[in-house]
PDB file of C-alpha atoms in Angstrom:
ATOM      1  CA  UNK A 166       0.007   0.055  -0.104  1.00 59.00           C
ATOM      2  CA  UNK A 167       1.293   3.278  -1.189  1.00 76.00           C
ATOM      3  CA  UNK A 168       0.030   5.304   1.985  1.00 81.00           C
ATOM      4  CA  UNK A 169       1.434   5.876   5.562  1.00 86.00           C
ATOM      5  CA  UNK A 170      -0.682   7.708   7.978  1.00 88.00           C
ATOM      6  CA  UNK A 171       0.938  10.622   9.807  1.00 89.00           C
ATOM      7  CA  UNK A 172       1.389  11.264  13.398  1.00 90.00           C
ATOM      8  CA  UNK A 173      -1.205   9.506  16.138  1.00 89.00           C
ATOM      9  CA  UNK A 174      -3.434   8.411  13.159  1.00 93.00           C
ATOM     10  CA  UNK A 175      -4.200   4.848  12.067  1.00 93.00           C
ATOM     11  CA  UNK A 176      -5.787   3.508   8.967  1.00 93.00           C
ATOM     12  CA  UNK A 177      -8.461   1.193   9.499  1.00 93.00           C
ATOM     13  CA  UNK A 178     -10.258  -1.610   7.238  1.00 92.00           C
ATOM     14  CA  UNK A 179     -13.895  -2.373   8.302  1.00 88.00           C
ATOM     15  CA  UNK A 180     -14.747  -6.029   9.316  1.00 84.00           C
ATOM     16  CA  UNK A 181     -17.898  -6.911   7.491  1.00 74.00           C
ATOM     17  CA  UNK A 182     -20.615  -8.409   9.645  1.00 65.00           C
ATOM     18  CA  UNK A 183     -23.014 -11.289   8.807  1.00 60.00           C
ATOM     19  CA  UNK A 184     -25.761 -10.691   6.390  1.00 65.00           C
ATOM     20  CA  UNK A 185     -28.094 -13.042   8.475  1.00 61.00           C
ATOM     21  CA  UNK A 186     -29.558 -12.510  11.766  1.00 58.00           C
ATOM     22  CA  UNK A 187     -29.330 -15.540  14.380  1.00 65.00           C
ATOM     23  CA  UNK A 188     -32.868 -16.537  13.387  1.00 71.00           C
ATOM     24  CA  UNK A 189     -31.722 -16.864   9.584  1.00 70.00           C
ATOM     25  CA  UNK A 190     -33.394 -13.586   8.142  1.00 74.00           C
ATOM     26  CA  UNK A 191     -31.339 -11.823   5.505  1.00 73.00           C
ATOM     27  CA  UNK A 192     -30.522  -8.183   6.157  1.00 68.00           C
ATOM     28  CA  UNK A 193     -30.647  -5.944   3.272  1.00 69.00           C
ATOM     29  CA  UNK A 194     -27.946  -3.121   2.623  1.00 62.00           C
ATOM     30  CA  UNK A 195     -30.485  -0.833   3.317  1.00 65.00           C
ATOM     31  CA  UNK A 196     -31.000  -1.774   6.744  1.00 58.00           C
ATOM     32  CA  UNK A 197     -27.629  -2.518   7.671  1.00 58.00           C
ATOM     33  CA  UNK A 198     -25.575  -0.320  10.114  1.00 63.00           C
ATOM     34  CA  UNK A 199     -21.787   0.294   9.441  1.00 68.00           C
ATOM     35  CA  UNK A 200     -19.828  -2.194  11.860  1.00 66.00           C
ATOM     36  CA  UNK A 201     -17.785  -0.771  14.391  1.00 83.00           C
ATOM     37  CA  UNK A 202     -15.106  -3.373  14.149  1.00 89.00           C
ATOM     38  CA  UNK A 203     -12.015  -3.168  11.892  1.00 92.00           C
ATOM     39  CA  UNK A 204      -8.469  -4.176  11.359  1.00 93.00           C
ATOM     40  CA  UNK A 205      -5.699  -1.825  11.466  1.00 93.00           C
ATOM     41  CA  UNK A 206      -3.981  -1.423   7.999  1.00 92.00           C
ATOM     42  CA  UNK A 207      -1.268   0.997   8.873  1.00 92.00           C
ATOM     43  CA  UNK A 208      -0.241   3.325  11.691  1.00 92.00           C
ATOM     44  CA  UNK A 209       1.753   6.645  11.988  1.00 90.00           C
ATOM     45  CA  UNK A 210       5.080   7.073  13.598  1.00 88.00           C
ATOM     46  CA  UNK A 211       3.381   8.664  16.985  1.00 87.00           C
ATOM     47  CA  UNK A 212       2.461  11.605  18.710  1.00 85.00           C
ATOM     48  CA  UNK A 213       4.662  14.430  20.030  1.00 84.00           C
ATOM     49  CA  UNK A 214       4.759  14.572  23.891  1.00 82.00           C
ATOM     50  CA  UNK A 215       4.853  17.637  26.115  1.00 85.00           C
ATOM     51  CA  UNK A 216       8.631  17.136  26.031  1.00 88.00           C
ATOM     52  CA  UNK A 217       8.852  17.072  22.371  1.00 86.00           C
ATOM     53  CA  UNK A 218       9.544  13.433  21.984  1.00 88.00           C
ATOM     54  CA  UNK A 219       7.640  11.061  20.040  1.00 88.00           C
ATOM     55  CA  UNK A 220       5.479   8.827  21.898  1.00 87.00           C
ATOM     56  CA  UNK A 221       4.960   5.533  19.824  1.00 88.00           C
ATOM     57  CA  UNK A 222       1.276   4.172  19.268  1.00 88.00           C
ATOM     58  CA  UNK A 223      -0.028   1.142  21.038  1.00 89.00           C
ATOM     59  CA  UNK A 224      -1.730  -0.236  17.976  1.00 91.00           C
ATOM     60  CA  UNK A 225       0.092  -2.158  15.029  1.00 90.00           C
ATOM     61  CA  UNK A 226      -1.074  -3.380  11.757  1.00 90.00           C
ATOM     62  CA  UNK A 227      -3.061  -6.305  12.065  1.00 91.00           C
ATOM     63  CA  UNK A 228      -4.632  -5.500  15.293  1.00 92.00           C
ATOM     64  CA  UNK A 229      -8.697  -5.862  15.601  1.00 95.00           C
ATOM     65  CA  UNK A 230     -10.219  -3.087  16.966  1.00 93.00           C
ATOM     66  CA  UNK A 231     -13.434  -1.534  18.289  1.00 92.00           C
ATOM     67  CA  UNK A 232     -14.141   2.169  17.454  1.00 91.00           C
ATOM     68  CA  UNK A 233     -17.090   4.597  17.793  1.00 87.00           C
ATOM     69  CA  UNK A 234     -19.952   4.475  15.344  1.00 84.00           C
ATOM     70  CA  UNK A 235     -19.095   8.409  14.104  1.00 85.00           C
ATOM     71  CA  UNK A 236     -15.279   7.907  14.236  1.00 88.00           C
ATOM     72  CA  UNK A 237     -12.731   8.862  11.638  1.00 90.00           C
ATOM     73  CA  UNK A 238     -13.085   9.866   8.044  1.00 91.00           C
ATOM     74  CA  UNK A 239     -13.901   7.728   4.995  1.00 91.00           C
ATOM     75  CA  UNK A 240     -11.263   7.311   2.395  1.00 90.00           C
ATOM     76  CA  UNK A 241     -10.513   5.688  -0.710  1.00 90.00           C
ATOM     77  CA  UNK A 242      -7.102   4.217  -0.987  1.00 85.00           C
ATOM     78  CA  UNK A 243      -6.211   2.000  -3.898  1.00 85.00           C
ATOM     79  CA  UNK A 244      -9.494   1.436  -4.653  1.00 86.00           C
ATOM     80  CA  UNK A 245     -10.526   0.187  -1.309  1.00 87.00           C
ATOM     81  CA  UNK A 246     -12.783   2.181   0.912  1.00 90.00           C
ATOM     82  CA  UNK A 247     -11.026   2.674   4.252  1.00 91.00           C
ATOM     83  CA  UNK A 248     -11.137   4.884   7.584  1.00 92.00           C
ATOM     84  CA  UNK A 249      -8.604   7.095   8.723  1.00 94.00           C
ATOM     85  CA  UNK A 250      -8.638   8.104  12.601  1.00 93.00           C
ATOM     86  CA  UNK A 251      -7.005   9.161  15.641  1.00 92.00           C
ATOM     87  CA  UNK A 252      -5.354   6.478  17.868  1.00 91.00           C
ATOM     88  CA  UNK A 253      -7.682   8.144  20.753  1.00 89.00           C
ATOM     89  CA  UNK A 254     -10.925   7.291  18.686  1.00 90.00           C
ATOM     90  CA  UNK A 255     -10.244   3.719  19.217  1.00 91.00           C
ATOM     91  CA  UNK A 256     -12.122   2.123  22.102  1.00 91.00           C
ATOM     92  CA  UNK A 257     -10.189  -0.906  22.392  1.00 91.00           C
ATOM     93  CA  UNK A 258      -8.403  -3.932  20.920  1.00 91.00           C
ATOM     94  CA  UNK A 259     -10.071  -7.109  20.352  1.00 90.00           C
ATOM     95  CA  UNK A 260      -8.092 -10.541  21.380  1.00 84.00           C
TER      96      UNK A 260
END
């Protein structure tokens, strides 16, 4: 990929959810909510602290994460829909 986020930003690919409910009902695209789970594709070098030193990010490429419903900005990179957001928008890492 020819994109590297700057500072404390991360590039995330949404994880697609099932198209059926537990009871087997198929959910149409118009009724689906955007998933709030994703996989980190790339991370920036880190944010500058008060002492002007770079503080590295806790996230790394490949981490599965949860993020807020309205977090980040949708971008298209190499024809793929991705989200760029600050590390502080990430709610947690899924194990």
